[in-house]
Short mmCIF file of C-alpha atoms and ligand atoms in Angstrom, two decimals:
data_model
loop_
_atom_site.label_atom_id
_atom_site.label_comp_id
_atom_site.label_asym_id
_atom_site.label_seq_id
_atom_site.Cartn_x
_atom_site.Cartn_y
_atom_site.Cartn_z
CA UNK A 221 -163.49 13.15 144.55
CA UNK A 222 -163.78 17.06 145.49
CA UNK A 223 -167.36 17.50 145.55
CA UNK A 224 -168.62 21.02 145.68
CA UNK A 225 -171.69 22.61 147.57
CA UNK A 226 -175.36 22.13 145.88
CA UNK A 227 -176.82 24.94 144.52
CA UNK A 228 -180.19 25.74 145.69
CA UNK A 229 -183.48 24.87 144.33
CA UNK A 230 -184.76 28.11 143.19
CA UNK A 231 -181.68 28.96 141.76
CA UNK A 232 -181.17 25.49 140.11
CA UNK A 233 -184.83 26.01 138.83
CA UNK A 234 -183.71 29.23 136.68
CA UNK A 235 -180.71 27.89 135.44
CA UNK A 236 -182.04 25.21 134.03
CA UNK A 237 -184.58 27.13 132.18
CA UNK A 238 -181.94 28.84 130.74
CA UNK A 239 -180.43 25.64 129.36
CA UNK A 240 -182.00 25.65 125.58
CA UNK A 241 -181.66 21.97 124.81
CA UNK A 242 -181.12 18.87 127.33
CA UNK A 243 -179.47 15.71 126.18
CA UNK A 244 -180.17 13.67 129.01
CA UNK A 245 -182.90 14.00 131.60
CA UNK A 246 -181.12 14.45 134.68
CA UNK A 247 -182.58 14.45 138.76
CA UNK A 248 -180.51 17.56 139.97
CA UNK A 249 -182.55 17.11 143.35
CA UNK A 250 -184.81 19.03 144.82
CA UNK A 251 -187.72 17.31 142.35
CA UNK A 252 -185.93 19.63 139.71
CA UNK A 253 -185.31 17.17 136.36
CA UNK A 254 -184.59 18.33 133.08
CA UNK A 255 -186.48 17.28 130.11
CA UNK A 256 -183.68 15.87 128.10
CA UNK A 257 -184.44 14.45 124.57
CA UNK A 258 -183.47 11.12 126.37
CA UNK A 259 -186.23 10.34 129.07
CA UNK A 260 -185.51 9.37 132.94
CA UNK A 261 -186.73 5.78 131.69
CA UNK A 262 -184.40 5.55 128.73
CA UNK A 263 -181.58 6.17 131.15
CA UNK A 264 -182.27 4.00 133.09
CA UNK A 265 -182.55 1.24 130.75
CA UNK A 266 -179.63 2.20 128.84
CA UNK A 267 -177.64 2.44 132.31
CA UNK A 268 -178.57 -1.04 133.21
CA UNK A 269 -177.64 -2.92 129.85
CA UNK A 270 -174.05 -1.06 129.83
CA UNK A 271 -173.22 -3.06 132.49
CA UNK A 272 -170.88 -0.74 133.98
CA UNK A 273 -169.50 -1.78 137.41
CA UNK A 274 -171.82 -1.20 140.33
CA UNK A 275 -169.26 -0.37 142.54
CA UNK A 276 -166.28 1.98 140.70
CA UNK A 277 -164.54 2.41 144.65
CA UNK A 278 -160.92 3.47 144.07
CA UNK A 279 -161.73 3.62 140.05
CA UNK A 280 -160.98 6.39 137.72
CA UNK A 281 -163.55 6.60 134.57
CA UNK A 282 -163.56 8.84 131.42
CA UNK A 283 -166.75 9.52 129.65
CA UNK A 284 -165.74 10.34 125.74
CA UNK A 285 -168.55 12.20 124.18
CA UNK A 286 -170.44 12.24 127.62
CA UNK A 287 -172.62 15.73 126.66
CA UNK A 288 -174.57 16.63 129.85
CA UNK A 289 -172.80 13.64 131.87
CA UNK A 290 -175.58 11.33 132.68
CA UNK A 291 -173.22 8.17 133.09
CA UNK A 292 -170.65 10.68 134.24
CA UNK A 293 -172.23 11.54 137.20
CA UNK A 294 -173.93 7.96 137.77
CA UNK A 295 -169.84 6.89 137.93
CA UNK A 296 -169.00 9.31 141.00
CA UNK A 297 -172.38 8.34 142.28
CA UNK A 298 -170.74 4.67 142.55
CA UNK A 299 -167.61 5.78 144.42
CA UNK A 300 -165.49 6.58 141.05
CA UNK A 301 -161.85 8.43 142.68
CA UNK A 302 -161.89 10.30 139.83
CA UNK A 303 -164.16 11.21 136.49
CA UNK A 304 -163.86 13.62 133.53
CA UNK A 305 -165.97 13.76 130.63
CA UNK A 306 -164.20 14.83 126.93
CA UNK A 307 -166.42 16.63 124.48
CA UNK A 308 -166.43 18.72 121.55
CA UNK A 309 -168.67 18.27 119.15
CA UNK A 310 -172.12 18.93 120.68
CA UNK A 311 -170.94 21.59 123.20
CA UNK A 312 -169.64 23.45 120.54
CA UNK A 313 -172.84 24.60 119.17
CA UNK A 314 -175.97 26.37 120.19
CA UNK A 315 -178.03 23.49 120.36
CA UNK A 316 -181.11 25.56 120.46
CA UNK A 317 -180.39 26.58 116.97
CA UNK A 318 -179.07 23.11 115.88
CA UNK A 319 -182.05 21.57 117.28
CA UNK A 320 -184.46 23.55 115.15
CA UNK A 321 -181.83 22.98 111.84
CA UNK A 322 -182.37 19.37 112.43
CA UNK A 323 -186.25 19.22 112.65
CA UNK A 324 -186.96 21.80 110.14
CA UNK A 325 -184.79 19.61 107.64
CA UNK A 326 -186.39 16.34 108.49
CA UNK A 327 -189.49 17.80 108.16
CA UNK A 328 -188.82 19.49 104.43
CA UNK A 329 -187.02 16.22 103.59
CA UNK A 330 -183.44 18.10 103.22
CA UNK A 331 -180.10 16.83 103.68
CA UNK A 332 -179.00 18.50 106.29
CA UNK A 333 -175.00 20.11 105.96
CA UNK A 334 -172.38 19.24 108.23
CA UNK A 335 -173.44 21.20 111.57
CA UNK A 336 -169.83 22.75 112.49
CA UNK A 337 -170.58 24.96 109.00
CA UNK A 338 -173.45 26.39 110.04
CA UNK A 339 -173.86 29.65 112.36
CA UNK A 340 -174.72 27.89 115.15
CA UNK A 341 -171.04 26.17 115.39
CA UNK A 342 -169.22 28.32 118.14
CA UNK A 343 -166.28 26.16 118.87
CA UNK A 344 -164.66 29.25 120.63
CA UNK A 345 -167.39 29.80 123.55
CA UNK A 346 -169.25 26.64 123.71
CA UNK A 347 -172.56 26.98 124.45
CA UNK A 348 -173.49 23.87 123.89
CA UNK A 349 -171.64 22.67 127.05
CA UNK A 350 -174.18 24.76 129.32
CA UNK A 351 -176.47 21.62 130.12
CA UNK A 352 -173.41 19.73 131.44
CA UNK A 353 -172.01 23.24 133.53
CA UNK A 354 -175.45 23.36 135.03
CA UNK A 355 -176.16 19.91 136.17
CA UNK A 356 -172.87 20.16 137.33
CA UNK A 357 -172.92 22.92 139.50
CA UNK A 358 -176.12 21.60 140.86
CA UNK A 359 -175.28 18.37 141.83
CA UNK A 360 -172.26 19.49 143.47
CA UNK A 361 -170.46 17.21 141.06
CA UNK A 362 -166.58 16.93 141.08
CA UNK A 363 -166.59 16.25 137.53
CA UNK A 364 -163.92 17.01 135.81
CA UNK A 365 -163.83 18.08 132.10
CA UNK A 366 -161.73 18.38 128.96
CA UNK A 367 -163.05 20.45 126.47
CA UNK A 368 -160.89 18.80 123.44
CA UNK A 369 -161.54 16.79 120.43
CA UNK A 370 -160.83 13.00 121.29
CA UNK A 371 -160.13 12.37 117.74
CA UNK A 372 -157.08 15.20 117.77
CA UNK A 373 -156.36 15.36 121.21
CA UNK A 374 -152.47 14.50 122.40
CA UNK A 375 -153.59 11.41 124.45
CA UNK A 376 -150.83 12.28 127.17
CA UNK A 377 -153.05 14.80 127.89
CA UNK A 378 -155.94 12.72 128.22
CA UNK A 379 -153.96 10.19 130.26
CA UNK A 380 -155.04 6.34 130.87
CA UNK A 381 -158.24 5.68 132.79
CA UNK A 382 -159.77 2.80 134.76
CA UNK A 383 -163.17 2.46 132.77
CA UNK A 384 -163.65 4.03 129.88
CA UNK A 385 -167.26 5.26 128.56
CA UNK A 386 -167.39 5.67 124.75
CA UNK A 387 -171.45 5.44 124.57
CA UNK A 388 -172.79 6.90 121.51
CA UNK A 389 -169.65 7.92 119.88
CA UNK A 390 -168.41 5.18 117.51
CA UNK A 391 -170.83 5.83 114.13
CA UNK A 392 -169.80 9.10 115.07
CA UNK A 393 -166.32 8.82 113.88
CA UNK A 394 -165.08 8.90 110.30
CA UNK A 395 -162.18 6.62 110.91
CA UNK A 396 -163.48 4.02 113.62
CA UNK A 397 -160.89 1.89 113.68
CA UNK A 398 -158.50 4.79 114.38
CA UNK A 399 -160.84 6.06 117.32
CA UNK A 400 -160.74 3.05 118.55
CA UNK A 401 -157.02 2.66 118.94
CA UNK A 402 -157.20 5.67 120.34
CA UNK A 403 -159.87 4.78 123.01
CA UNK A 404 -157.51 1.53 124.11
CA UNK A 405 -154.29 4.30 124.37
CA UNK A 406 -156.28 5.88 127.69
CA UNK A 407 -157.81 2.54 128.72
CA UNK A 408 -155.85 0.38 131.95
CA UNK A 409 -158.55 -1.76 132.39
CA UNK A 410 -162.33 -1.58 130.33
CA UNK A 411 -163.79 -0.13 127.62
CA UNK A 412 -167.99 0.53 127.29
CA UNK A 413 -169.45 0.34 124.60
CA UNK A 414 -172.26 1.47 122.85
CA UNK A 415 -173.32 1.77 119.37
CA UNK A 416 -175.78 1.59 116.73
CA UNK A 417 -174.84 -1.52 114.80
CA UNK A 418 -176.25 -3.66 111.96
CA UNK A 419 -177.36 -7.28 111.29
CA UNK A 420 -176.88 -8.70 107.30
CA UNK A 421 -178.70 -11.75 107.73
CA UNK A 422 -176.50 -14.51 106.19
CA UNK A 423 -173.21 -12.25 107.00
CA UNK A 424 -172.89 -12.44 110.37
CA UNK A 425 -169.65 -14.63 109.88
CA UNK A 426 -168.31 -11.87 108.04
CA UNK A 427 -166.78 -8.60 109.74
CA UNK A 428 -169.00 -5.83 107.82
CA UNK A 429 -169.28 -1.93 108.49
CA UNK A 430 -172.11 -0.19 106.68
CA UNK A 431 -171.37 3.14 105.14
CA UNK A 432 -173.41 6.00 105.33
CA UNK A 433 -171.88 8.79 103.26
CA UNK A 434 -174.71 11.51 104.23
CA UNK A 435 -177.92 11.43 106.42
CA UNK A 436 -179.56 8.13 106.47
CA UNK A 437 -178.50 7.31 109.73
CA UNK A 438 -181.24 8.93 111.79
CA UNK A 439 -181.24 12.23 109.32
CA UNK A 440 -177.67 13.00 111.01
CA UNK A 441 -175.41 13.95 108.80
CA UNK A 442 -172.57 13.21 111.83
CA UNK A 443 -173.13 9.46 111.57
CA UNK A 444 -170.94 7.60 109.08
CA UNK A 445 -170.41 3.82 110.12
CA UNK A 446 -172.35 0.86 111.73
CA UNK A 447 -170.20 -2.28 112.18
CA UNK A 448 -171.90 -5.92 112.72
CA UNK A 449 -171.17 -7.61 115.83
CA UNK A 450 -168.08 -9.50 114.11
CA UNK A 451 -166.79 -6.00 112.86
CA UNK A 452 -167.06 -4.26 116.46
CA UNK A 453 -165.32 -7.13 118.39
CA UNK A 454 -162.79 -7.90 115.72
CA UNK A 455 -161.55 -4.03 115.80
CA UNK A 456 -161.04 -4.44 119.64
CA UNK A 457 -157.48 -6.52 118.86
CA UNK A 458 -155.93 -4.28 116.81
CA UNK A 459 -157.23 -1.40 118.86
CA UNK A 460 -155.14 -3.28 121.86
CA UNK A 461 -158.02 -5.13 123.96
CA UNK A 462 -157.42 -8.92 124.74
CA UNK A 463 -160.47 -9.70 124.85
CA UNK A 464 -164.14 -8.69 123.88
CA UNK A 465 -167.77 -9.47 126.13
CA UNK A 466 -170.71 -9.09 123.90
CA UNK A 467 -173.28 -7.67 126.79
CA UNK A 468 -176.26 -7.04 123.75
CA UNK A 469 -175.46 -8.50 120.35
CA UNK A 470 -178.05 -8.84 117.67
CA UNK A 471 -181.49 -10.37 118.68
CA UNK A 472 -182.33 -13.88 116.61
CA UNK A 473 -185.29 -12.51 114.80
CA UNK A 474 -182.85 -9.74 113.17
CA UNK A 475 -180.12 -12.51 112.48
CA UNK A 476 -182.66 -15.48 110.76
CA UNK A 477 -185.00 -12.16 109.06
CA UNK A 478 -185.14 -11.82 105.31
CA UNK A 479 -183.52 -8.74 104.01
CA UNK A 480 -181.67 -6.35 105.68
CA UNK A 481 -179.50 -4.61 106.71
CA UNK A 482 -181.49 -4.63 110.44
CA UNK A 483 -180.40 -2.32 112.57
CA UNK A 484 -180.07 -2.33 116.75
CA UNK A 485 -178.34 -1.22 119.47
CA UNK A 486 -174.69 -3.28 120.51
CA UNK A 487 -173.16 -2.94 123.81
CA UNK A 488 -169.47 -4.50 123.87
CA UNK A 489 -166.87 -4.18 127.02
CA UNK A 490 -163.23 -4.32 125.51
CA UNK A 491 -160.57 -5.90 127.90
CA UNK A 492 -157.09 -5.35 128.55
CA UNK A 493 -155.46 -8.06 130.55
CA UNK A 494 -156.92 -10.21 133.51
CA UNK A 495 -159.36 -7.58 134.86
C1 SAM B 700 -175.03 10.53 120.53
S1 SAM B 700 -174.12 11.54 121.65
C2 SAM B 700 -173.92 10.42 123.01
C3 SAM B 700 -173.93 11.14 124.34
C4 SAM B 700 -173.81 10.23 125.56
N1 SAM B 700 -172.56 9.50 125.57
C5 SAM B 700 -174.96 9.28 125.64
O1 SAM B 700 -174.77 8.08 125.40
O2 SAM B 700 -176.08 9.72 125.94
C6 SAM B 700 -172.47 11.58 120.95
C7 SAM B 700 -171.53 12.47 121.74
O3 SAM B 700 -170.19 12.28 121.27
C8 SAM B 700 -169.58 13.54 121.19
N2 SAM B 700 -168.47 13.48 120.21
C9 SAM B 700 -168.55 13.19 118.89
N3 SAM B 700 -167.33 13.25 118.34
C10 SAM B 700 -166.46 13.58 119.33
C11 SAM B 700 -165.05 13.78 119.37
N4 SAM B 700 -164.30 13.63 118.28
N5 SAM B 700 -164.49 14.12 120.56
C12 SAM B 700 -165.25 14.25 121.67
N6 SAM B 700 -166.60 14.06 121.69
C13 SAM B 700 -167.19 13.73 120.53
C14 SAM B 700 -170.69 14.48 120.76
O4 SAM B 700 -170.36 15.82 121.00
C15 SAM B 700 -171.83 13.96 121.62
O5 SAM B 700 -171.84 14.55 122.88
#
């Protein structure tokens, strides 16, 4: 990859106070890290239960909904020939603003609305993107982006990728199954991913999805499905995998608990052919 020259630390130092809301907590050198809403630690955990390969020599990866590029960056790191992160939804706002939307709501107890019709959607200058330009630049990072929405994207555009990253993104999406067809189109090899998923003790035979028509996922109003583990690797078929790995499915507690629906974490790899 085409790696450019570091910035230096005083400068990196400024621009990253001028970043208004970090994602991810990133070391940009120089002892500079930024305090992302995910901590160095949480990373670092959530790096080592993906499971993505240590070594990506020779590989090309795409990071869909990658924000400030944590696992981006952590793929060049590992020898990746070639990365790019898609996103839309986050850089498109002023996440300044949007953070303060979200808290004061959760604090007064009101449904938030859907964030691209408030005034701090700017889908035309995207400020939101500035975390992921800055650590960028920094780093010296080769990068690439695509500043497009996955869901409407023309997928020749996007192209087919080594290892793909969809982290975060699924309970995103209104129609998952759809996004996830859509994910296998630009996959050659391996899908990661991540999700919040749910446990219905008693079901876990069945292939469920759990609605949530307005905020009760986390107080986001952007979150609209969880599937159970049977749910997330049955949709891998259709969506053109031939075969699923379950790297974190639900603990036991969760599956033999009263009650429910329990929610956690799931971290599935979807495979296309022998790799
Ligand atoms: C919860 S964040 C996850 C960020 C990162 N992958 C991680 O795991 O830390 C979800 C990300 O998906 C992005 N996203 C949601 N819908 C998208 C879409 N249709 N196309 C591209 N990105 C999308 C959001 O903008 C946001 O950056």
């Amino acid at each position: 990859m085409r790696r450019r020259k570091r910035l230096g630390n005083k400068m990196v130092q400024n621009l990253v106070e001028e970043v208004p809301f970090w994602w991810h907590s990133l070391d940009l050198g120089g002892g500079i890290v930024t305090s992302g809403f995910k901590s160095q630690a949480t990373l670092a955990q959530e790096l080592d239960s993906i499971n993505m390969p240590r070594d990506l020599t020779d590989k090309t990866v795409l990071d869909i909904g990658g924000w400030d590029g944590f696992f981006a960056f952590e793929a060049e790191k590992r020898g990746a020939a070639r990365v790019a992160v898609v996103d839309h939804y986050q850089w498109s706002m002023d996440l300044g603003e949007w953070w303060r939307y979200w808290q004061d709501c959760r604090a007064r107890n009101f449904p938030p609305g859907p964030y691209h019709e408030q005034p701090f959607w700017h889908p035309d200058t995207m400020p939101g993107k500035l975390g992921f330009d800055t650590a960028r630049n920094a780093l010296g990072s080769g990068v690439e982006e695509m500043t497009v929405d996955f869901m409407e994207a023309d997928l020749q555009d996007i192209g087919v990728w080594d290892v793909v990253l969809y982290l975060g993104v699924l309970y995103h999406m209104e129609d998952p199954l759809r996004a996830l067809k859509r994910v296998g189109a630009v996959t050659r090899e391996r899908v990661i991913i991540e999700t919040e998923a749910v446990v219905i003790p008693g079901y876990e035979h069945e292939a469920l999805w759990r609605f949530f028509p307005g905020n009760e996922l986390n107080h986001d109003v952007s979150n609209w499905w969880a599937p159970n583990i049977a749910a997330l690797v049955g949709a891998l078929q259709p969506a053109g995998f031939s075969r699923a790995e379950v790297m974190l499915g639900p603990a036991r507690e969760q599956v033999e608990a009263d009650g429910g629906p329990h929610h956690y974490r799931a971290i599935v790899h979807g495979i296309k052919g022998p790799h």
